[in-house]
Short mmCIF file of C-alpha atoms in Angstrom, two decimals:
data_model
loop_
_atom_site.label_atom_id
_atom_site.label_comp_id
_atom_site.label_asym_id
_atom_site.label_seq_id
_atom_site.Cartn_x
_atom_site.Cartn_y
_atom_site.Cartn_z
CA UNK O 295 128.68 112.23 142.17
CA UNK O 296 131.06 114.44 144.05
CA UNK O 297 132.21 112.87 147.46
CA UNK O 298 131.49 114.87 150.81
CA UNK O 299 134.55 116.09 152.19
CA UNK O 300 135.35 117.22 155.68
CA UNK O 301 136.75 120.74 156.08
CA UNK O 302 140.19 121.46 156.54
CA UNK O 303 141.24 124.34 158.55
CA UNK O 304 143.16 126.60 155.30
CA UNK O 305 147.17 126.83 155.29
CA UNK O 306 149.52 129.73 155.03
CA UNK O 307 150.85 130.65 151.69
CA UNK O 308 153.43 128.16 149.71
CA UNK O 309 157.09 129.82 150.28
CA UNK O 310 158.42 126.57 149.45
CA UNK O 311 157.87 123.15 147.50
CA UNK O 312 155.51 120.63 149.67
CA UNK O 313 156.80 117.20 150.26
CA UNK O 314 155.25 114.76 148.38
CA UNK O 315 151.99 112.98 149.68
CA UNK O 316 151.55 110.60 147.04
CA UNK O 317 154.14 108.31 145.00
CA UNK O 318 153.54 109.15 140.94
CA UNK O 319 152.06 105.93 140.19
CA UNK O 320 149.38 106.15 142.88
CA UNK O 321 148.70 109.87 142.32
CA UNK O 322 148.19 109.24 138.52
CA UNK O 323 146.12 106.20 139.17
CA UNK O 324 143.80 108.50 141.63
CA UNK O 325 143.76 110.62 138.86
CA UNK O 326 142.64 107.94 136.07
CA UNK O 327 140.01 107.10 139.18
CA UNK O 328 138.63 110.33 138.79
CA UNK O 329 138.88 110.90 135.03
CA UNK O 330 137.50 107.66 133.81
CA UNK O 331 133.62 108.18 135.34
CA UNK O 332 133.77 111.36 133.51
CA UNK O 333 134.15 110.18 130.15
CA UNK O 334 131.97 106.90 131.04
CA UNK O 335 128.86 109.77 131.76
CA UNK O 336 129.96 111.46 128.54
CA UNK O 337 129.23 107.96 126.74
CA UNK O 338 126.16 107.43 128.45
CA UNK O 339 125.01 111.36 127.51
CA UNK O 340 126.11 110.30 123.79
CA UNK O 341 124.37 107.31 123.76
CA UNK O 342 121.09 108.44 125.42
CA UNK O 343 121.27 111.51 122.31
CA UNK O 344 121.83 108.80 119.43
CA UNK O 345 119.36 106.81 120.53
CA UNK O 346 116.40 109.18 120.98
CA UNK O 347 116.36 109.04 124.82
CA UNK O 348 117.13 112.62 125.52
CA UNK O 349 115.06 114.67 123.32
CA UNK O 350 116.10 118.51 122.31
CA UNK O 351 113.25 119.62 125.03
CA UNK O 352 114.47 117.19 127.33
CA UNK O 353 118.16 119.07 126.83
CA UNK O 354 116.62 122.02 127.04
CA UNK O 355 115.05 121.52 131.01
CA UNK O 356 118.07 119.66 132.15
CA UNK O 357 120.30 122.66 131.08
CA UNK O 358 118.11 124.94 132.56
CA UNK O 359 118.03 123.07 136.08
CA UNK O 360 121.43 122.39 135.89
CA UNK O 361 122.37 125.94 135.64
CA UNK O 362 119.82 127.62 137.51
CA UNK O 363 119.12 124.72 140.56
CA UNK O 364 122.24 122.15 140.61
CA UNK O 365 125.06 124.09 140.13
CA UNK O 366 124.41 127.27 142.20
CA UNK O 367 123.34 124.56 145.03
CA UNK O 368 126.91 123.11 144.64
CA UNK O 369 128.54 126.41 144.63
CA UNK O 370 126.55 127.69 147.62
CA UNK O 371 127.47 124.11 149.55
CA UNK O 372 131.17 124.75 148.46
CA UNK O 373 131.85 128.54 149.33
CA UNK O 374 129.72 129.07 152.82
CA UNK O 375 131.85 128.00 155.59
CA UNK O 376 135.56 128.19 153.53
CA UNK O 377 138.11 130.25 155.50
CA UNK O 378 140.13 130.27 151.83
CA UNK O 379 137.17 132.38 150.17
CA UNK O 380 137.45 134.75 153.25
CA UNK O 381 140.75 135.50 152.29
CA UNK O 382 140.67 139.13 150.05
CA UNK O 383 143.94 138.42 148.36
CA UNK O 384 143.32 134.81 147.81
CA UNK O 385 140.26 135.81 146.04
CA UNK O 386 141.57 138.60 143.99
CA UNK O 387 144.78 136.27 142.85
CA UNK O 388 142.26 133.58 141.68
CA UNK O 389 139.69 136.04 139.90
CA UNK O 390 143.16 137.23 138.04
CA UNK O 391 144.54 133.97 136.99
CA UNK O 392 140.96 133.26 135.86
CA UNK O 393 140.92 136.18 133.79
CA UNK O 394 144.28 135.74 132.27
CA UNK O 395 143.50 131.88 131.82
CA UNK O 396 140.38 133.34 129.44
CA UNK O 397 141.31 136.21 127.86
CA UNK O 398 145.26 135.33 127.68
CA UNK O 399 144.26 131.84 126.19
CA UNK O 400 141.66 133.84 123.20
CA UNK O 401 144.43 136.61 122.53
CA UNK O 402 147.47 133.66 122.11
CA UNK O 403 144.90 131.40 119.74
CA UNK O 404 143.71 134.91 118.26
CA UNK O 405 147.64 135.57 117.32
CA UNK O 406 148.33 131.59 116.18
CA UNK O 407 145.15 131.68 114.29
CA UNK O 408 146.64 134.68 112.31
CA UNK O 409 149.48 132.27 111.72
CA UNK O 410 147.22 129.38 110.16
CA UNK O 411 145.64 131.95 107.75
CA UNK O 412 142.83 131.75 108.80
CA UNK O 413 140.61 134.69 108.28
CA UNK O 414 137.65 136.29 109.30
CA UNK O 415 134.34 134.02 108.29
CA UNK O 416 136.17 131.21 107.77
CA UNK O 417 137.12 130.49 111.76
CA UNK O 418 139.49 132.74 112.89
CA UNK O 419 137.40 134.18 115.83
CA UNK O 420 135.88 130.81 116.97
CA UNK O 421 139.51 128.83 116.45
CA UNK O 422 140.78 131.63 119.25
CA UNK O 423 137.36 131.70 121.67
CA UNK O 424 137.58 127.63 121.92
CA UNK O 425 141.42 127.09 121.59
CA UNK O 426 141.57 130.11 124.39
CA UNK O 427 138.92 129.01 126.37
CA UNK O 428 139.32 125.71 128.78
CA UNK O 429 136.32 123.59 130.21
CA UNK O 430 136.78 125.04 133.82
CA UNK O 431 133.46 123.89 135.28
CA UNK O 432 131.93 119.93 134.74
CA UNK O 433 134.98 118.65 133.94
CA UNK O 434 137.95 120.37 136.07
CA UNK O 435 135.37 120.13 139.19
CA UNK O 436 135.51 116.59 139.71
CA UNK O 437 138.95 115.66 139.14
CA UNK O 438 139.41 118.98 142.01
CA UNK O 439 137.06 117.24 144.22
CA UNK O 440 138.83 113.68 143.75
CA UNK O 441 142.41 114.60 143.92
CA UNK O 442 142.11 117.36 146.97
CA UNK O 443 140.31 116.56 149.80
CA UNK O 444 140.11 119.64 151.20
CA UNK O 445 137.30 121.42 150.72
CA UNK O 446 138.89 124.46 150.84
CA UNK O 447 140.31 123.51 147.31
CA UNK O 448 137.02 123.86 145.53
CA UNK O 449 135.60 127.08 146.97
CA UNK O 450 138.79 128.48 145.75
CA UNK O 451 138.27 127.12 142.38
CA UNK O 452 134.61 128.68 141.84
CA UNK O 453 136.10 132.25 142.56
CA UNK O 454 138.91 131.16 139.24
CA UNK O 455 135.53 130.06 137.52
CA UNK O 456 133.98 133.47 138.08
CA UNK O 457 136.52 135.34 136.04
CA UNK O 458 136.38 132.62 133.10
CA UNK O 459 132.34 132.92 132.94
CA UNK O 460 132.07 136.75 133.17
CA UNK O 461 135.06 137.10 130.36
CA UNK O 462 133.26 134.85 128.17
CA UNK O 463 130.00 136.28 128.27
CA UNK O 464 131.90 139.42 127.81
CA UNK O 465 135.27 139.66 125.78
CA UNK O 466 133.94 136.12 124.16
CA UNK O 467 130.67 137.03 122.77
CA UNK O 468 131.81 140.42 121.77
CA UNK O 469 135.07 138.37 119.62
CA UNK O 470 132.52 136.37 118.11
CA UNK O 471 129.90 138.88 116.89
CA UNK O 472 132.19 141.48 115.86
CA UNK O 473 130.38 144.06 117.66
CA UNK O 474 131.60 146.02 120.60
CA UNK O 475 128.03 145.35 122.31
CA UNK O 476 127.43 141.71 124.43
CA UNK O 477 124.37 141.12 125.93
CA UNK O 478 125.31 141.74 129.97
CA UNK O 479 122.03 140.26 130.60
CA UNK O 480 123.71 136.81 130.31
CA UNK O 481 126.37 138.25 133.17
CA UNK O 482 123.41 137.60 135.61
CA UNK O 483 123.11 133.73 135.16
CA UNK O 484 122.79 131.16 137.78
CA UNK O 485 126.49 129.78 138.60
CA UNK O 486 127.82 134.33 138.59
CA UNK O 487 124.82 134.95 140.80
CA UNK O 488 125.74 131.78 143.35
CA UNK O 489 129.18 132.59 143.22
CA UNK O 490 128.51 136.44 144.31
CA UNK O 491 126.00 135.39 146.77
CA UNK O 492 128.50 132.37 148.14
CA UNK O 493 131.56 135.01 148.43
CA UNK O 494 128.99 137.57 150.52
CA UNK O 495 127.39 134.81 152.50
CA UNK O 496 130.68 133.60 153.72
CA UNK O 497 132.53 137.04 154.46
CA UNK O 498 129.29 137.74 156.80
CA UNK O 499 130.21 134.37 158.71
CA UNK O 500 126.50 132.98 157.35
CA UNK O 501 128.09 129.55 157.94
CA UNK O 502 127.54 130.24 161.88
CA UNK O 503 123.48 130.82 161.64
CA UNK O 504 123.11 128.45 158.44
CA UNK O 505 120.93 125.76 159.55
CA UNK O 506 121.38 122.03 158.70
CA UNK O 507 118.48 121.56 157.02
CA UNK O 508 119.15 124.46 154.31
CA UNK O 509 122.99 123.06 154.42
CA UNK O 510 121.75 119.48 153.27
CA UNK O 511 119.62 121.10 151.25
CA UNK O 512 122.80 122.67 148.88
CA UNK O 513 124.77 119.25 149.19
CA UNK O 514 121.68 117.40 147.92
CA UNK O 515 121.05 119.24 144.49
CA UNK O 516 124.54 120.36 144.41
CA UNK O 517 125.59 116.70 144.18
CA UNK O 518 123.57 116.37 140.86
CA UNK O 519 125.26 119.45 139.00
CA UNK O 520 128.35 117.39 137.94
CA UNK O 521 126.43 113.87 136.42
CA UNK O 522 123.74 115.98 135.03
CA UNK O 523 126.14 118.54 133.56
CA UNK O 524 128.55 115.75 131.87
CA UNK O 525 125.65 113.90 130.39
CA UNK O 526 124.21 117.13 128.46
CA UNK O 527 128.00 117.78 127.34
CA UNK O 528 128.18 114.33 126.11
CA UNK O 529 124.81 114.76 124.32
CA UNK O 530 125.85 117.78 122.61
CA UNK O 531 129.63 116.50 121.22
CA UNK O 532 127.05 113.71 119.61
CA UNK O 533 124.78 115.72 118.19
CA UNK O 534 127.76 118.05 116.73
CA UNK O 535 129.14 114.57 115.63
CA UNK O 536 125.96 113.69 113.98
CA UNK O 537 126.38 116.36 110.83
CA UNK O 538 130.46 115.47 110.03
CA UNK O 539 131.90 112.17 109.90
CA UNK O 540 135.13 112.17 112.57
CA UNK O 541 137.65 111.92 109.72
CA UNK O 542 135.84 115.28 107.90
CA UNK O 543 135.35 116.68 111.09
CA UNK O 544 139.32 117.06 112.40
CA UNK O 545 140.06 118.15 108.98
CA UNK O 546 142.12 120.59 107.81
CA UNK O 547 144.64 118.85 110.03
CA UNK O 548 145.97 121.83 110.84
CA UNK O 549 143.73 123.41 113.02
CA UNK O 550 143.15 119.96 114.92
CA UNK O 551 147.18 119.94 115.83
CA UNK O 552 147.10 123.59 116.44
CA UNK O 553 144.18 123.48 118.68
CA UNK O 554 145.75 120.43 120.50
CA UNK O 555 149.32 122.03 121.13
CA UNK O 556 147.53 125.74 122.30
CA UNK O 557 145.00 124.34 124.61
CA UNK O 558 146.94 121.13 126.09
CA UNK O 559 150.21 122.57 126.59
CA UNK O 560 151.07 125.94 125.28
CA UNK O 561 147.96 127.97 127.20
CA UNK O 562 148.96 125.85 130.38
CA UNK O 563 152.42 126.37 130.37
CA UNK O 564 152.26 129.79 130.49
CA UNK O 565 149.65 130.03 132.84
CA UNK O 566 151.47 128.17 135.27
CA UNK O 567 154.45 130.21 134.75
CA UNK O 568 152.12 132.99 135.80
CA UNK O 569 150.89 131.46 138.60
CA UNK O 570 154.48 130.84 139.71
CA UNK O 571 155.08 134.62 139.56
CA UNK O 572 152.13 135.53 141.73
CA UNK O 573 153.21 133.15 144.86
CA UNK O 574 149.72 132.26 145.56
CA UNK O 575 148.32 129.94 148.07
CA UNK O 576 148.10 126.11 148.52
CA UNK O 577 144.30 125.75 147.54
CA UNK O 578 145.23 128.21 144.27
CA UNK O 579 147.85 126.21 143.34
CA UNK O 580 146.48 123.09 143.67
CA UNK O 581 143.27 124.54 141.59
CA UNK O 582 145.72 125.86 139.07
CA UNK O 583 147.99 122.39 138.82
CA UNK O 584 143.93 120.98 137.39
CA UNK O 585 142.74 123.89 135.68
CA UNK O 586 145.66 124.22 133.23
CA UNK O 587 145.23 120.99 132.27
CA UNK O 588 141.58 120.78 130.60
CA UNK O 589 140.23 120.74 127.44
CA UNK O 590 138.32 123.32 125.38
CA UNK O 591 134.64 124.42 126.81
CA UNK O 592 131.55 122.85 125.14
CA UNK O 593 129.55 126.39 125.75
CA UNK O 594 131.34 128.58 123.35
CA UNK O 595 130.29 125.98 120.50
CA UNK O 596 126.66 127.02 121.21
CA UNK O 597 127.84 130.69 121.59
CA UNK O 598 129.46 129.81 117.73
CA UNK O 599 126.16 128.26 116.82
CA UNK O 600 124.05 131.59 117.64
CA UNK O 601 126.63 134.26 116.96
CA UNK O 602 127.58 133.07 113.55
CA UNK O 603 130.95 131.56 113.97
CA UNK O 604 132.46 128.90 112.25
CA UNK O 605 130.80 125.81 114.36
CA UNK O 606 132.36 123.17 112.25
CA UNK O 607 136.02 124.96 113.48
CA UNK O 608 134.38 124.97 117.18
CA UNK O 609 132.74 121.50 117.28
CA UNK O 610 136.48 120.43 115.91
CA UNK O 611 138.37 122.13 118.74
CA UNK O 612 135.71 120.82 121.02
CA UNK O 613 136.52 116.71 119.98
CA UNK O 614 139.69 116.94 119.75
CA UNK O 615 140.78 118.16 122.91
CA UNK O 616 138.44 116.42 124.61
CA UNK O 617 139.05 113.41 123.12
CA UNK O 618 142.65 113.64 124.23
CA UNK O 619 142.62 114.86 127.39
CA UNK O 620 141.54 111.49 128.50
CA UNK O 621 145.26 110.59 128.05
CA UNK O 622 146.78 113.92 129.04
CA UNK O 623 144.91 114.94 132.30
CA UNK O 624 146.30 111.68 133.90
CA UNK O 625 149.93 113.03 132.40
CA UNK O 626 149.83 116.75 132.43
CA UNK O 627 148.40 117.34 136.21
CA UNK O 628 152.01 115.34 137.78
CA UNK O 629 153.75 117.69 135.52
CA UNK O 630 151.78 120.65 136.76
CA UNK O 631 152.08 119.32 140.30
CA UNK O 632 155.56 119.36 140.13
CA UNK O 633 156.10 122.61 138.59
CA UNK O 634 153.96 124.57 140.93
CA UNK O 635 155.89 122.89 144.02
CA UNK O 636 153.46 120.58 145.40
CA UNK O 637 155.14 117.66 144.52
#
């Protein structure tokens, strides 16, 4: 569950590197604190799908409160009252690098998937939307939330988030169909509608006339988005795992290093190096130092499932990432730290 934090009036932009708050070895074991429960509720999601607990319908509901109840409640909780989601160019600097980090990520994997040979119908398509596409919600929230604690940090990161979710269900679904149609309807989910709402709520100062009840309200069912969300993940990597054996399933070899290098340290690197370039603020940079450092997205596998990509390429993207960014979030987001100047 995320942790309450207390608001922090927002600083000026970054003109130069931050001294350091934490030594390495404490900052990486904060970050192993926050990492560790994640994969633990991934388990438990895994285990409760192998052994029958969570049914398909039971998925089903969970997803659909989850992305409909819990997370716009956290978003709303997050974004009302932030002075950092009031700022115009703070906001339009995230919603870039949250567009870049998308549809920069698919076109690089796009280009290396060209380079594997692999063709259309046989993976080229889904390789790029899950190699180019990073898991920027259940996963990148909570280590946010644990390693920042200012709240300010997190209402900046759902404004990144709502570049990422409108490209997918845009330039992602239109990749993987082939067609130069996607269905907009899916633009007007849950998490894009509390995100809009959040960003108009807060530039009309609703934080001064918002009553406590209604606040406590968000924080409650927000605070169930995260554990709720990582469980379902978890219970879909097993059911993915259930058709392919782990040995068949990162086979060809290949596309499980390939997939590995783009999404763990080529797609970050240069979107730091962007970020660098744009000189944005402290709460973007210490979103981006996180964000660059996750694995591939679960939802595109689904989108694979129903728009006839190559699922056995996504579910293997999907594993293997996630599989090692247990080691490499606790390595890469120092690194990141360090490079962005807030070490």
């Amino acid at each position: 569950m995320l942790k309450t934090f207390i608001r922090q009036p927002y600083g000026n932009r970054v003109k130069h590197r931050t001294p350091s708050l934490r030594p390495p070895s404490l900052l990486t074991s904060l970050l192993l604190q926050a990492v560790l429960p994640l994969f633990l509720l991934l388990g438990a999601g895994g285990l409760f799908q192998r052994r029958g607990l969570l049914s398909e319908e039971g998925e089903k509901t969970l997803l659909k409160l989850t992305f409909n109840l819990f997370l716009p409640a956290l978003i709303l909780d997050k974004l009302i009252g932030s002075e950092a989601a009031r700022t115009l160019s703070t906001v339009v600097q995230a919603g870039l690098l949250g567009a870049f980090a998308s549809l920069g990520g698919i076109a690089l994997a796009y280009g290396w998937a060209r380079l594997l040979r692999l063709n259309t119908g046989s993976g080229r398509r889904t390789f790029a939307i899950l190699a180019g596409t990073h898991n920027y919600g259940f996963l990148a929230i909570p280590v946010i939330a644990g390693l920042y604690p200012s709240a300010e940090t997190l209402a900046v990161n759902f404004t990144f988030a709502l570049a990422c979710e409108a490209t997918l269900w845009s330039a992602g679904v239109i990749l993987l169909s082939g067609r130069l149609t996607s269905p907009w309807k899916h633009l007007v989910n849950g998490p894009i509608l509390a995100i809009c709402a959040g960003l108009l709520l807060n530039a009309l100062r609703f934080d001064l006339i918002e009553p406590a009840f209604l606040k406590g309200f968000f924080g409650m069912l927000g605070q169930c988005a995260i554990p709720v969300g990582l469980l379902l993940v978890g219970a879909n990597i097993a059911s993915f795992l259930q058709e392919h054996s782990l040995a068949g399933l990162l086979r060809p070899w290949k596309v499980t290093a390939s997939g590995l290098l783009l999404r763990l340290a080529l797609i970050p690197l240069t979107l730091v190096g962007l970020t660098c370039l744009l000189r944005p603020t402290q709460a973007l940079l210490e979103v981006m130092s996180v964000q660059a450092a996750m694995p591939s997205a679960v939802i595109p596998v689904m989108l694979a499932k129903h728009y006839g990509g190559h699922t056995k390429t996504a579910v293997q993207v999907v594993v293997a990432t996630t599989g090692a960014s247990l080691v490499t979030i606790p390595l890469t987001v120092p690194l990141l730290r360090g490079w962005l100047g807030l070490t």
